[in-house]
Coordinates of C-alpha atoms in Angstrom, one line a residue:
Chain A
X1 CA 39.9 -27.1 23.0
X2 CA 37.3 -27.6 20.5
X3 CA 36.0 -24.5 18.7
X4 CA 33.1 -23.0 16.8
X5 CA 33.3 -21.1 13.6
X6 CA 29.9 -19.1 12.4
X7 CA 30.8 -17.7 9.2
X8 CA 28.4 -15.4 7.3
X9 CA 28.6 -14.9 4.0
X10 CA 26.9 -14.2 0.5
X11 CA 25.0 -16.5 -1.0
X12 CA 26.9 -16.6 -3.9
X13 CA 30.2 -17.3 -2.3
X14 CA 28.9 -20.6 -0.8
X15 CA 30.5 -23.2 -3.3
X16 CA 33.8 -20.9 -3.4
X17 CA 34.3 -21.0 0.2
X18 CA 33.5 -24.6 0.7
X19 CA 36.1 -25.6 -2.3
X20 CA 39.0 -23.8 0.1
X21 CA 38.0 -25.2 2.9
X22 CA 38.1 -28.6 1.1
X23 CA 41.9 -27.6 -0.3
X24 CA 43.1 -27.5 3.0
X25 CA 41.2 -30.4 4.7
X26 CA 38.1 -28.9 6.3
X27 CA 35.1 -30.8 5.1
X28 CA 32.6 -31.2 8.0
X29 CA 30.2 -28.4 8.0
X30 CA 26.6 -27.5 8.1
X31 CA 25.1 -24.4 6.6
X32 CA 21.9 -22.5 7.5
X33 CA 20.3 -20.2 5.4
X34 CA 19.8 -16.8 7.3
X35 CA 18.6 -13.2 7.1
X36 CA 20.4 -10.0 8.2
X37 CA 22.5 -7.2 7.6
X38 CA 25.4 -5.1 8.9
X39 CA 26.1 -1.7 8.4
X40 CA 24.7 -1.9 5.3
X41 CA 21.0 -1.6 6.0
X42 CA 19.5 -3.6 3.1
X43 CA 18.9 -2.9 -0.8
X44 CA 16.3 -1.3 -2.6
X45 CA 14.1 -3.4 -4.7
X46 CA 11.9 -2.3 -7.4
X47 CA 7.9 -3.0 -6.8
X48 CA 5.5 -2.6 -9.3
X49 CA 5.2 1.3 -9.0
X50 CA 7.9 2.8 -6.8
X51 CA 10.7 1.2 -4.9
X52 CA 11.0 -0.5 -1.2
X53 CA 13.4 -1.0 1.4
X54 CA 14.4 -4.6 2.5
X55 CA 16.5 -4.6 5.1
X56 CA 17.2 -8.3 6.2
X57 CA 19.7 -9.9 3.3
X58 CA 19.4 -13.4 2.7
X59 CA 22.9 -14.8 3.5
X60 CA 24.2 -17.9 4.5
X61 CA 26.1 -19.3 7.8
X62 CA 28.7 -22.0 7.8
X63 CA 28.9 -23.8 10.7
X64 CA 32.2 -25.1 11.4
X65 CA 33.5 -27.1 14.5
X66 CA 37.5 -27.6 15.1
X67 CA 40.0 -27.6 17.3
X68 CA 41.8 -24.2 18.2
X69 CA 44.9 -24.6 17.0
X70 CA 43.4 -24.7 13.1
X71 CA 41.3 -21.7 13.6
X72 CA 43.0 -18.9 12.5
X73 CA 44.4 -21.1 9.4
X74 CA 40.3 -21.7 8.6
X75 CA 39.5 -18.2 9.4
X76 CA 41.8 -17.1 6.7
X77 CA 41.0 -19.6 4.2
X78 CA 36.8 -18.3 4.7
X79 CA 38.2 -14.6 4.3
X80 CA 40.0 -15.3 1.0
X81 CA 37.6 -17.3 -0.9
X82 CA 34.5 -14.9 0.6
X83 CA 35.6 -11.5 0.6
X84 CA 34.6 -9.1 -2.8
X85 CA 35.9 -6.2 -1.1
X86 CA 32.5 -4.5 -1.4
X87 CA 29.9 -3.7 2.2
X88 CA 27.9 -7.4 2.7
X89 CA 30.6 -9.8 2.3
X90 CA 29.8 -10.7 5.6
X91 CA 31.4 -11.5 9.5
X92 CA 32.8 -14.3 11.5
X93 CA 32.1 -15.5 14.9
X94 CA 34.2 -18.2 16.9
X95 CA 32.8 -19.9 20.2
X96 CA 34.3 -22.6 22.3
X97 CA 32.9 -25.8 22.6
X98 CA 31.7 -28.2 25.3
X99 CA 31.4 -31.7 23.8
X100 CA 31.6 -33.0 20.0
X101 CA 30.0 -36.5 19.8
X102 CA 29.7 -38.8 16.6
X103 CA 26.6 -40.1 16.5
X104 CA 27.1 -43.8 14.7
X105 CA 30.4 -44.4 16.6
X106 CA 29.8 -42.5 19.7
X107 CA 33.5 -41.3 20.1
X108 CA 33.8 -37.9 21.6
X109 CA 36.5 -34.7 21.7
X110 CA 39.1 -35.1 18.7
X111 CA 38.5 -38.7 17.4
X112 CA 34.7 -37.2 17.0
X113 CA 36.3 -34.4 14.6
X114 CA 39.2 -36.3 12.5
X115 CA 38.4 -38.3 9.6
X116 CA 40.5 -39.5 6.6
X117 CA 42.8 -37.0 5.0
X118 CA 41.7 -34.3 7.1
X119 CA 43.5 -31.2 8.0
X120 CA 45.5 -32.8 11.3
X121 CA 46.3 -35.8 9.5
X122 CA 47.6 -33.6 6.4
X123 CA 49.9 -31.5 9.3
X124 CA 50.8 -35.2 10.7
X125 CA 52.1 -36.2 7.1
X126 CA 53.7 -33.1 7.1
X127 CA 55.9 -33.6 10.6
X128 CA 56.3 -36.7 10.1
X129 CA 57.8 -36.6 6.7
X130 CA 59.8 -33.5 8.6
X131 CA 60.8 -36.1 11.2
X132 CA 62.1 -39.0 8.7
X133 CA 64.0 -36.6 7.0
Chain B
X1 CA -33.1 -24.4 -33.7
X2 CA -33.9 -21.3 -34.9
X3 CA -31.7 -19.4 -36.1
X4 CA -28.8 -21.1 -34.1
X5 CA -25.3 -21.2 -35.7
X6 CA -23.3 -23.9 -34.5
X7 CA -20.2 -22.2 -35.2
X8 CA -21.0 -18.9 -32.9
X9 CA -22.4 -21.2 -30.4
X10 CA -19.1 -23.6 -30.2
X11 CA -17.1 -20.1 -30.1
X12 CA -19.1 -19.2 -27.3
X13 CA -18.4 -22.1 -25.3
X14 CA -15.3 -21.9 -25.8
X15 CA -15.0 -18.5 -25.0
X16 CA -17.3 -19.1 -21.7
X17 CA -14.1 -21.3 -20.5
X18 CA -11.5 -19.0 -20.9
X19 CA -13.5 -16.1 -19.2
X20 CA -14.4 -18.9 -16.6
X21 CA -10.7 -19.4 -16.0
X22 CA -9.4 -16.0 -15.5
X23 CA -11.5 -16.1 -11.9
X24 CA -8.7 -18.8 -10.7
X25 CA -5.9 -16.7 -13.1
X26 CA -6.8 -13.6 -10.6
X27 CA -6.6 -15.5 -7.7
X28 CA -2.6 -16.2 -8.7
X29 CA -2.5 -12.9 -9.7
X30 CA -3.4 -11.3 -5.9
X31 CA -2.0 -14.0 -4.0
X32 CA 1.5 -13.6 -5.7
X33 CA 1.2 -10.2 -4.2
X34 CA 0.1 -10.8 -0.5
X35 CA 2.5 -11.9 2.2
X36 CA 2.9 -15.5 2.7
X37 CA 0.6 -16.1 5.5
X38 CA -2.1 -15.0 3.8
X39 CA -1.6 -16.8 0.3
X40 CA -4.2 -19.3 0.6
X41 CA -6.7 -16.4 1.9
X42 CA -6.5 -14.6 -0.7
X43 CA -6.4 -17.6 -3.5
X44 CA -10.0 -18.5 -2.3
X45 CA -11.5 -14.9 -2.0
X46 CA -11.5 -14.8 -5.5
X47 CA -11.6 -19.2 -5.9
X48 CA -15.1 -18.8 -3.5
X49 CA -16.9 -16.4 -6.0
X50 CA -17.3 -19.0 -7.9
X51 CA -19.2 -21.3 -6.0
X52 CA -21.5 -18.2 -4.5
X53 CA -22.2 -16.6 -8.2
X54 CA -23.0 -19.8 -10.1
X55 CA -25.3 -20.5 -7.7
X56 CA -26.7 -16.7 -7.3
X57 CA -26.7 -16.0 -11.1
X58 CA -28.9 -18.9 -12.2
X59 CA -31.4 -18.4 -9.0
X60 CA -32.1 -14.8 -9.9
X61 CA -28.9 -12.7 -10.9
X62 CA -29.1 -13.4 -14.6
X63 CA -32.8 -12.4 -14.4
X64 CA -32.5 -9.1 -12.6
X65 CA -29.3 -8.3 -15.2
X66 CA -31.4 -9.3 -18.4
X67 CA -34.5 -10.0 -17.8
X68 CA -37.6 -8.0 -18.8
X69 CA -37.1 -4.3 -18.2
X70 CA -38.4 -2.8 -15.0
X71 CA -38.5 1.1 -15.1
X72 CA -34.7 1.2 -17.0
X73 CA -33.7 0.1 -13.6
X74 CA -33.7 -3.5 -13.1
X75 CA -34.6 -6.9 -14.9
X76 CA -37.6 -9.0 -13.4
X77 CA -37.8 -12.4 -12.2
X78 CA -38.9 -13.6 -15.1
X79 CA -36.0 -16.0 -15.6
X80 CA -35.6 -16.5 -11.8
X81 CA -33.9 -20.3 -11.8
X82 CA -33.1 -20.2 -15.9
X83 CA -36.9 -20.8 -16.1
X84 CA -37.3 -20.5 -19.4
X85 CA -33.4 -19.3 -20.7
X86 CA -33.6 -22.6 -23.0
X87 CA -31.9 -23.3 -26.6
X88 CA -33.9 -21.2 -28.8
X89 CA -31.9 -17.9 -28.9
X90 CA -32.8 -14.4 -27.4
X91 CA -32.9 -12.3 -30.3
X92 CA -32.5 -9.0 -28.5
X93 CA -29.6 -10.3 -26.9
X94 CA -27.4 -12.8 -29.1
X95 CA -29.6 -13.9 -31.9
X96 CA -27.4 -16.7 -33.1
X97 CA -26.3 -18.5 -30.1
X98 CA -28.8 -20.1 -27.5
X99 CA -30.4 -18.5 -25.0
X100 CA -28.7 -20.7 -22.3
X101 CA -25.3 -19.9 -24.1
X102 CA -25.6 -16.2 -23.5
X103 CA -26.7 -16.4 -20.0
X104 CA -23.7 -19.2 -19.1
X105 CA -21.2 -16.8 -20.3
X106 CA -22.7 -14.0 -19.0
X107 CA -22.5 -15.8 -15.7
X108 CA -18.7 -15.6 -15.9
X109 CA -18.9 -12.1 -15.8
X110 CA -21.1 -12.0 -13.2
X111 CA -18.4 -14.1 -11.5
X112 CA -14.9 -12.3 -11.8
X113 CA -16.2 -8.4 -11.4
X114 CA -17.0 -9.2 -7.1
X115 CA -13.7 -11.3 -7.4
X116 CA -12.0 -8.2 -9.0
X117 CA -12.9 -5.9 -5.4
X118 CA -10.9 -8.3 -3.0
X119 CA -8.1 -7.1 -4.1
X120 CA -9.0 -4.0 -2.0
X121 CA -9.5 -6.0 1.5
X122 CA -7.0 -8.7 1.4
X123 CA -5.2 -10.2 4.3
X124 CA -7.3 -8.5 6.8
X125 CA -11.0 -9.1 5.9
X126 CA -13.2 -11.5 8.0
X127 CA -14.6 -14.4 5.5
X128 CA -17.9 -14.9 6.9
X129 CA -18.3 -11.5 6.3
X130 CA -16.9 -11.6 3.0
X131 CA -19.4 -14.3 1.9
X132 CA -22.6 -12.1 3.0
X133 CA -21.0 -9.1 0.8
X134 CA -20.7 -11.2 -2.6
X135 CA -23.8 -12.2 -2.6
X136 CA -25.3 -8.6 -1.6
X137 CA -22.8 -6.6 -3.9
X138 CA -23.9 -8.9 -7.0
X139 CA -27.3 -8.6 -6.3
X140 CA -28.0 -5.0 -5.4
X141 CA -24.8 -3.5 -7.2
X142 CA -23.4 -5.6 -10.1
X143 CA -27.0 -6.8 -11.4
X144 CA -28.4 -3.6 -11.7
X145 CA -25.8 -2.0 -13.4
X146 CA -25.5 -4.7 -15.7
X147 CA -29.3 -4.1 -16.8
X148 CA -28.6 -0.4 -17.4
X149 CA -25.7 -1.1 -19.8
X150 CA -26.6 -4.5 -21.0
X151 CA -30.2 -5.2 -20.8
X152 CA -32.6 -4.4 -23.1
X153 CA -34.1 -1.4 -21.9
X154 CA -31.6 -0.9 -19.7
X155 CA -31.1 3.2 -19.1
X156 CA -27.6 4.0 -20.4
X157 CA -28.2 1.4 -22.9
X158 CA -31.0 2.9 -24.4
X159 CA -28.8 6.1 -23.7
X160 CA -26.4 5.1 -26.3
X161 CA -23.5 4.0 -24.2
X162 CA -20.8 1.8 -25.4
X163 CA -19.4 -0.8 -23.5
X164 CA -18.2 -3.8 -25.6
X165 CA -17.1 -6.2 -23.0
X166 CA -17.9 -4.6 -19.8
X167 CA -15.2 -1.8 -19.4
X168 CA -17.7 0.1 -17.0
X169 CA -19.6 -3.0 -15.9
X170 CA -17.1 -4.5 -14.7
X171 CA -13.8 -2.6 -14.5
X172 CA -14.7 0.9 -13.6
X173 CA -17.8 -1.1 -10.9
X174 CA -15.3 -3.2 -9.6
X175 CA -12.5 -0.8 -9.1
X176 CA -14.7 2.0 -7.6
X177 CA -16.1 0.1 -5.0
X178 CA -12.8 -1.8 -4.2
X179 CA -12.0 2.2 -3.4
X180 CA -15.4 2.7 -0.7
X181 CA -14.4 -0.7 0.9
X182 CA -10.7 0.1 1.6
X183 CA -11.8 3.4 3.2
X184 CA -14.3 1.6 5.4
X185 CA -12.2 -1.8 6.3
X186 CA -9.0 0.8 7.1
X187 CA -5.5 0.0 6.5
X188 CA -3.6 -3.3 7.2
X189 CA -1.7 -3.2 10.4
X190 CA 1.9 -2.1 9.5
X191 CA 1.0 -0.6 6.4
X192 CA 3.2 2.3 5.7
X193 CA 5.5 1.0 8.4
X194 CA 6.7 -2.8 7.8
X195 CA 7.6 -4.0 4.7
X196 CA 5.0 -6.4 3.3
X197 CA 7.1 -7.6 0.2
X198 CA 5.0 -10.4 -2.7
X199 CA 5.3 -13.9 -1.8
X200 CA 5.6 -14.9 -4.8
X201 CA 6.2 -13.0 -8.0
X202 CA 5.7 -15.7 -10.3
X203 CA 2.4 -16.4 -9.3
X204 CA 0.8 -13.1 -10.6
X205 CA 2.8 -13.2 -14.0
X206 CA 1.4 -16.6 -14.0
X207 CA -2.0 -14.9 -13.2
X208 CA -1.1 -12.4 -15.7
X209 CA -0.4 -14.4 -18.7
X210 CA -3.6 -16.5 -18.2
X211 CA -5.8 -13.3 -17.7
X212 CA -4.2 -12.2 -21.2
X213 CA -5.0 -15.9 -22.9
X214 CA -8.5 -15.1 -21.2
X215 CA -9.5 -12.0 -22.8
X216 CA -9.5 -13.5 -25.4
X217 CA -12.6 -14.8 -24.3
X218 CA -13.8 -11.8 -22.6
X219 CA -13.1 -9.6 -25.5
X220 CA -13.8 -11.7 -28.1
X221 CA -17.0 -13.6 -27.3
X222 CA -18.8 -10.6 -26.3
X223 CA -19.1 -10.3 -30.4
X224 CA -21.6 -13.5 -29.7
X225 CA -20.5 -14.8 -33.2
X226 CA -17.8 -16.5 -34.4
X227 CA -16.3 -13.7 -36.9
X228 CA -14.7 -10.8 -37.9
X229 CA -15.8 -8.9 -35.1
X230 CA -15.1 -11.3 -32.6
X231 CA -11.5 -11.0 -34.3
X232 CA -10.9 -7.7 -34.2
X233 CA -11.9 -7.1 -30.5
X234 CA -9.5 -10.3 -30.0
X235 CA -6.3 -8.0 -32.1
X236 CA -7.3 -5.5 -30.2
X237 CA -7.1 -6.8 -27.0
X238 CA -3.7 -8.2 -27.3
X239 CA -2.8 -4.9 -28.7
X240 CA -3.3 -3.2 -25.9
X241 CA -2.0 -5.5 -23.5
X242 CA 1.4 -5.6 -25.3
X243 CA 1.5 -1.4 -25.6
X244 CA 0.6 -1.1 -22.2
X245 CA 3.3 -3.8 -20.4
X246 CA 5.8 -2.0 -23.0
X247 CA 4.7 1.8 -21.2
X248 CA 5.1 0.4 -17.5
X249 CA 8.4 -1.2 -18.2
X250 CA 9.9 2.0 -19.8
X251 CA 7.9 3.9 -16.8
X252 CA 9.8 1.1 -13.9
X253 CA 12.4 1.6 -15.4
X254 CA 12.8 5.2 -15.7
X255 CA 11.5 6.4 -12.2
X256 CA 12.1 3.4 -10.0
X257 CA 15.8 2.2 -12.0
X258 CA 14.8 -1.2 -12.9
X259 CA 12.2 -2.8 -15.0
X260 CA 9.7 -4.1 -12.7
X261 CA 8.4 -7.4 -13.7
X262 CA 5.5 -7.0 -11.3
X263 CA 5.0 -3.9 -12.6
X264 CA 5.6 -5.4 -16.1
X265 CA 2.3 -7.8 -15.5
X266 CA 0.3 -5.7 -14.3
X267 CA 0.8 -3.2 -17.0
X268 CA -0.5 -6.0 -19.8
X269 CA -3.3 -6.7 -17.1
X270 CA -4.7 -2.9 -17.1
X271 CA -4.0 -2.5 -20.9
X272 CA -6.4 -5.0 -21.1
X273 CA -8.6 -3.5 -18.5
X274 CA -8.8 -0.1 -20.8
X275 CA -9.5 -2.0 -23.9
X276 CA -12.6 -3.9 -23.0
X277 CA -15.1 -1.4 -23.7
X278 CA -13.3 -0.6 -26.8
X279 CA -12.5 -4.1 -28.3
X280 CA -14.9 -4.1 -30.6
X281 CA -15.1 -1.2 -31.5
X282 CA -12.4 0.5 -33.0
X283 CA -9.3 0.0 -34.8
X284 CA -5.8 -1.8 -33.9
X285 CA -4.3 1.7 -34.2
X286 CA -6.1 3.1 -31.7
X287 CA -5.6 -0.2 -29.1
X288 CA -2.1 0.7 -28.9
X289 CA -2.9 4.3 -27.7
X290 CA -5.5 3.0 -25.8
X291 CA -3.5 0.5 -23.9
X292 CA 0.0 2.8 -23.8
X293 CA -2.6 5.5 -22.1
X294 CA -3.7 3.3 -19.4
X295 CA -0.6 2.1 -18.3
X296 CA 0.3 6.1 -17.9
X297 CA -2.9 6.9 -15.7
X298 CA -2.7 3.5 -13.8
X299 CA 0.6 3.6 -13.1
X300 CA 0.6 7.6 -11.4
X301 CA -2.9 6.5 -9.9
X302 CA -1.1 3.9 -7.8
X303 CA 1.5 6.3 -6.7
X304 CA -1.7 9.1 -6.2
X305 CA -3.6 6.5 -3.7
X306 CA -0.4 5.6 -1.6
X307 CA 0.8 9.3 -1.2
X308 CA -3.0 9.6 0.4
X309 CA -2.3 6.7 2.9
X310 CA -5.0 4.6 1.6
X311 CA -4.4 1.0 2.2
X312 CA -6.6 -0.3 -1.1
X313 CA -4.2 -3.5 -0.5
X314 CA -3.7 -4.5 -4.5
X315 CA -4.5 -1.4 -6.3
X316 CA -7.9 -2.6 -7.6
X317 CA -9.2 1.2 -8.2
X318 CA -5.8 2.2 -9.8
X319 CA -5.7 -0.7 -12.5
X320 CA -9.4 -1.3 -13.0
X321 CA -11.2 1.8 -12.1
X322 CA -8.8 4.5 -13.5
X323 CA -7.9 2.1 -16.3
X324 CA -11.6 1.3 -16.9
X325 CA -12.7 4.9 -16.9
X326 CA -9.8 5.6 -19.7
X327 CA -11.2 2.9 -21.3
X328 CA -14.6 4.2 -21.8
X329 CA -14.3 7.3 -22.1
X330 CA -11.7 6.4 -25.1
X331 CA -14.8 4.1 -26.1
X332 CA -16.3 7.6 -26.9
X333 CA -13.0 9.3 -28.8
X334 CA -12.2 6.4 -31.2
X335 CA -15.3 4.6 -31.9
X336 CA -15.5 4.1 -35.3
X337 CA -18.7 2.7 -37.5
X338 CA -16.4 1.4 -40.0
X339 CA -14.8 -1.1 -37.5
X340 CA -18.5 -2.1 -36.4
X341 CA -21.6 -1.0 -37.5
X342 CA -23.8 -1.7 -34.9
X343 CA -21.7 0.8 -32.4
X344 CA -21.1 4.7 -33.3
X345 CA -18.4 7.0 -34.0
X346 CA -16.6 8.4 -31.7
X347 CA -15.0 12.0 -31.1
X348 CA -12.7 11.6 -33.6
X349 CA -14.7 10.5 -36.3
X350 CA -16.8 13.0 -35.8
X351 CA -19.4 12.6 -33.1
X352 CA -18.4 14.5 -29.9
X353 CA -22.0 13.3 -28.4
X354 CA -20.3 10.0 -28.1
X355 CA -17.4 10.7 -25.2
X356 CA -20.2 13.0 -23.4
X357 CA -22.7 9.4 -23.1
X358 CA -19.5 7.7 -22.5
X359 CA -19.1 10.0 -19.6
X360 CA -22.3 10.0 -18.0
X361 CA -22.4 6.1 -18.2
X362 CA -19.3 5.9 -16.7
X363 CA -20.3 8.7 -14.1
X364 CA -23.7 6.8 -13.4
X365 CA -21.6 3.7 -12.7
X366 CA -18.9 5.4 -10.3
X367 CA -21.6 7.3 -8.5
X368 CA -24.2 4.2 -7.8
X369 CA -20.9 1.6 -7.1
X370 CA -18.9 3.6 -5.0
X371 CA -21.9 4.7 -2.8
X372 CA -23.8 1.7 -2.7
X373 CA -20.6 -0.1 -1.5
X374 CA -19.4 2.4 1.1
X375 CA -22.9 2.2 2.2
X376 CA -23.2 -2.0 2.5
X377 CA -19.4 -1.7 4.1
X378 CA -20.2 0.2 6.6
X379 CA -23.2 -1.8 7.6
X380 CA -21.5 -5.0 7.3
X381 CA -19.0 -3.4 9.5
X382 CA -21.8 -2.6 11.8
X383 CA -23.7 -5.7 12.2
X384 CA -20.9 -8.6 11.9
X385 CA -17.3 -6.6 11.6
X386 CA -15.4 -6.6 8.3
X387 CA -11.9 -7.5 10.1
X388 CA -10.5 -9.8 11.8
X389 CA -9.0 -9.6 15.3
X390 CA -6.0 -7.7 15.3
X391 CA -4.2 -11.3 16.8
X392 CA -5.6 -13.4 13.9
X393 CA -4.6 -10.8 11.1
X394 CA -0.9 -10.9 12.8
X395 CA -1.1 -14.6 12.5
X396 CA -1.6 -14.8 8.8
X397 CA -5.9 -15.7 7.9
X398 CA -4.5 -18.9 6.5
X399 CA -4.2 -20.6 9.7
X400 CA -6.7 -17.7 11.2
X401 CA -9.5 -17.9 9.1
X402 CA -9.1 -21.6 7.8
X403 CA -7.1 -23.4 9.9
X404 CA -4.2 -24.4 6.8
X405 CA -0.8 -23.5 5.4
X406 CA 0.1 -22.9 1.9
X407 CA 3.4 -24.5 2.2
X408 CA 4.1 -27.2 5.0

């Protein structure tokens, strides 16, 4: 079962998050740049005589296809890298998924997702290695 | 030529440029401020002016501003098509610089004072309609009062007011009419509702900073010689653009938390505002106070017009027509014969007459351009409409009005 991961989060935390997700083998991604808010409601900003209210943050969304069983490890890896603990550090959203196809090679399902040292192949080395021991 | 000094004339076209450019420095300095859909709108309300004024000015503006006196009123059509504004100088005028000198820089004047009141109307006002008021406004509005300041035997001129660089020709005229058309055009739809946040800060500090470089131009060639005069109104200019962006940052950033630099921009734009009148005639001491002072009123007038609901889109009254009126009126407290003999003193140096003429000029020039506008908005908005359709202004009247985006 192939998955999607919508992650938003600051700005700011782009690079941070995408250097986790490159420590454990997660690579493939694209990233829109979005407006919104929560709970929070938006910031004050200072105009040239008074303040105003924006309430649509710009944030960003990571968009993140895998399989299911490398989820929740994903999931947790956005969390730590994005959270600052304060109102606006953002949400995460996971659909399923119909079809993945590689464009150049046209292969489909999992050989669509899996490239060189990514985060299957890093749990293969790690059974196997199990295995042979 | 008679009497022509090469130096004062080469100052003068210089300083003819640089006024010239702060007509495209003001249209970066609105269209920083409107939303995005309307950037390119906005740039050529101001860009357009241009175009229509040249052409008006030389055909019979600069004659019905300067030319021979008619009843204290009006100018004739003497010099109708420049006929006969030629090389030799106009003594009454400029007596060292050609006659075609003072009239060309004049013209710049004549340019950026309609280009001043869009500021009132953006984002919602219907071009064609636009077009028609320039050319009216300048004619039956802006020439007129030009004469009665400026031209020789103009009423408030022979009156005794002071008005170095068109504080109340241009600023106060400008701002108070930007006021009558706001209240006829109405208020953009969502104003006071949605949020209608700058598109661009950068472009008015841009727009700022060249307005600044500009009055050097405005300010300083109105001394029509390249001197000491023409000096001290260019100290003083800078003066009170630097006190007066120093009051609205400490005023952003005491009542609204955080220095604004909008608010930072504008305040060195109406410092400047106050001190045209002024420039050349009094002392740097008194451009600080000057420029702090209008950064104070302009900043609580903005405030004073949005508590009433008035949608006067870029605060044209609050920057040029309070500011202005500071300005002049100021004129009349700190004038000083010292600084330039061919002005007066003012209340402090002993001539309390002085602020009273400032007053009544000033007065003559609120009363004539806020009326005459209201009146020539109304009837625009009678025969052709002043909007646009409510569709077209929710589109943005960049693709509305001319078909184009500002960013693809």
């Amino acid at each position: 079962m192939t998955k999607k991961i919508e992650a938003i989060i600051r700005e700011e935390k782009l690079n941070d998050v995408k250097e986790a997700l490159r420590n454990i083998g997660i690579v493939g991604m694209n990233v829109s740049e979005v407006r919104g808010h929560g709970r929070q409601g938006g910031i004050e900003l200072t105009g040239r005589a008074g303040t105003y209210q924006v309430d649509l943050l710009p944030k960003i969304q990571l968009n993140i296809i895998l399989s299911d069983h490398n989820v929740d490890e994903t999931i947790d890896t956005i969390c730590g890298a994005a959270d600052t603990n304060r109102p606006g550090d953002g949400i995460i959203f996971v659909y399923p998924v119909e079809e993945v196809v590689r464009i150049r090679t046209k292969e489909r399902g999992k050989m669509a997702l899996s490239y060189e040292d990514d985060i299957d192949s890093r749990t293969d080395e790690i059974e196997d290695s199990a295995a042979a021991t | 030529m008679n009497g022509v000094n090469s130096g004062d004339t080469a100052w003068l076209i210089v300083a003819t440029a640089l006024v010239l450019m702060m007509t495209p420095a003001l249209a970066f300095f609105y269209g920083g401020m409107v939303r995005r859909k309307n950037l390119l709108s906005t740039l050529n309300l101001s860009f357009i002016v241009m175009g229509l004024i040249s052409i008006q000015w030389i055909l019979f503006g600069y004659s019905l501003a300067f030319g021979p006196n008619l009843g204290g009123f009006i100018g004739s059509l003497k010099y109708a098509g420049f006929s006969g504004v030629g090389a030799a100088p106009m003594a009454a005028y400029a007596p060292t610089v050609p006659h075609i000198g003072f009239a060309s820089y004049q013209m710049m004047f004549a340019i950026i004072t309609p280009a001043l009141i869009t500021g009132a109307f953006v984002e919602r006002v219907k071009f064609k309609t636009f077009l028609v008021f320039v050319l009216l406004w300048a004619t039956i509005v802006y020439d007129p009062v030009a004469h009665w300041v400026w031209g020789v035997g103009g009423w408030l001129r022979n009156m005794g007011a002071l008005d170095f660089a068109g504080g109340t020709v241009v600023h106060v005229l400008a701002g108070f009419s930007a006021l009558a058309f706001a209240m006829v055009i109405g208020a953009r739809k969502g104003f006071g509702k949605s949020t209608m946040e700058p598109v661009a800060i950068p472009y008015t500090v841009l727009g700022a900073g060249l307005l600044w470089m500009g009055w050097f131009g405005f300010n300083g060639g109105s001394a029509f010689a390249a001197n000491g005069l023409a000096f001290t109104a260019i100290l003083n200019t800078n003066t009170a653009a630097a006190a007066a962006c120093l009051v609205w940052m400490l005023l952003s950033w005491r009542f609204d938390h955080r220095p604004s630099v909008l608010g930072i921009a504008t305040g060195a734009v109406v410092g400047l505002v106050a001190i045209t009148p002024a420039a050349g005639f009094v002392a740097p001491w008194a451009a600080i106070i000057i420029g702090g002072f209008a950064a104070f009123f302009s900043y609580y007038a903005i405030g004073f017009v949005r508590k009433r609901n008035l949608d006067e889109s870029l605060d044209v009254f609050a920057c040029h027509g309070i500011g202005g009126t500071w300005g002049a009126l100021a004129t009349g407290l700190f004038a000083s014969k010292a600084i330039n003999p061919a002005g007066a003193n003012g209340l402090f140096y002993g001539n309390p007459k002085q602020l009273l003429i400032q007053a009544a000029a000033v007065g003559a020039a609120i009363g004539f351009g806020f009326v005459v506008t209201y009146g020539l908005a109304k009837v625009l908005n009678w025969t052709m409409g002043l909007r646009v359709s409510e569709n077209a202004e929710e589109v943005g009247l960049d693709i509305s009005e001319h078909g184009e985006r500002a960013f693809a």
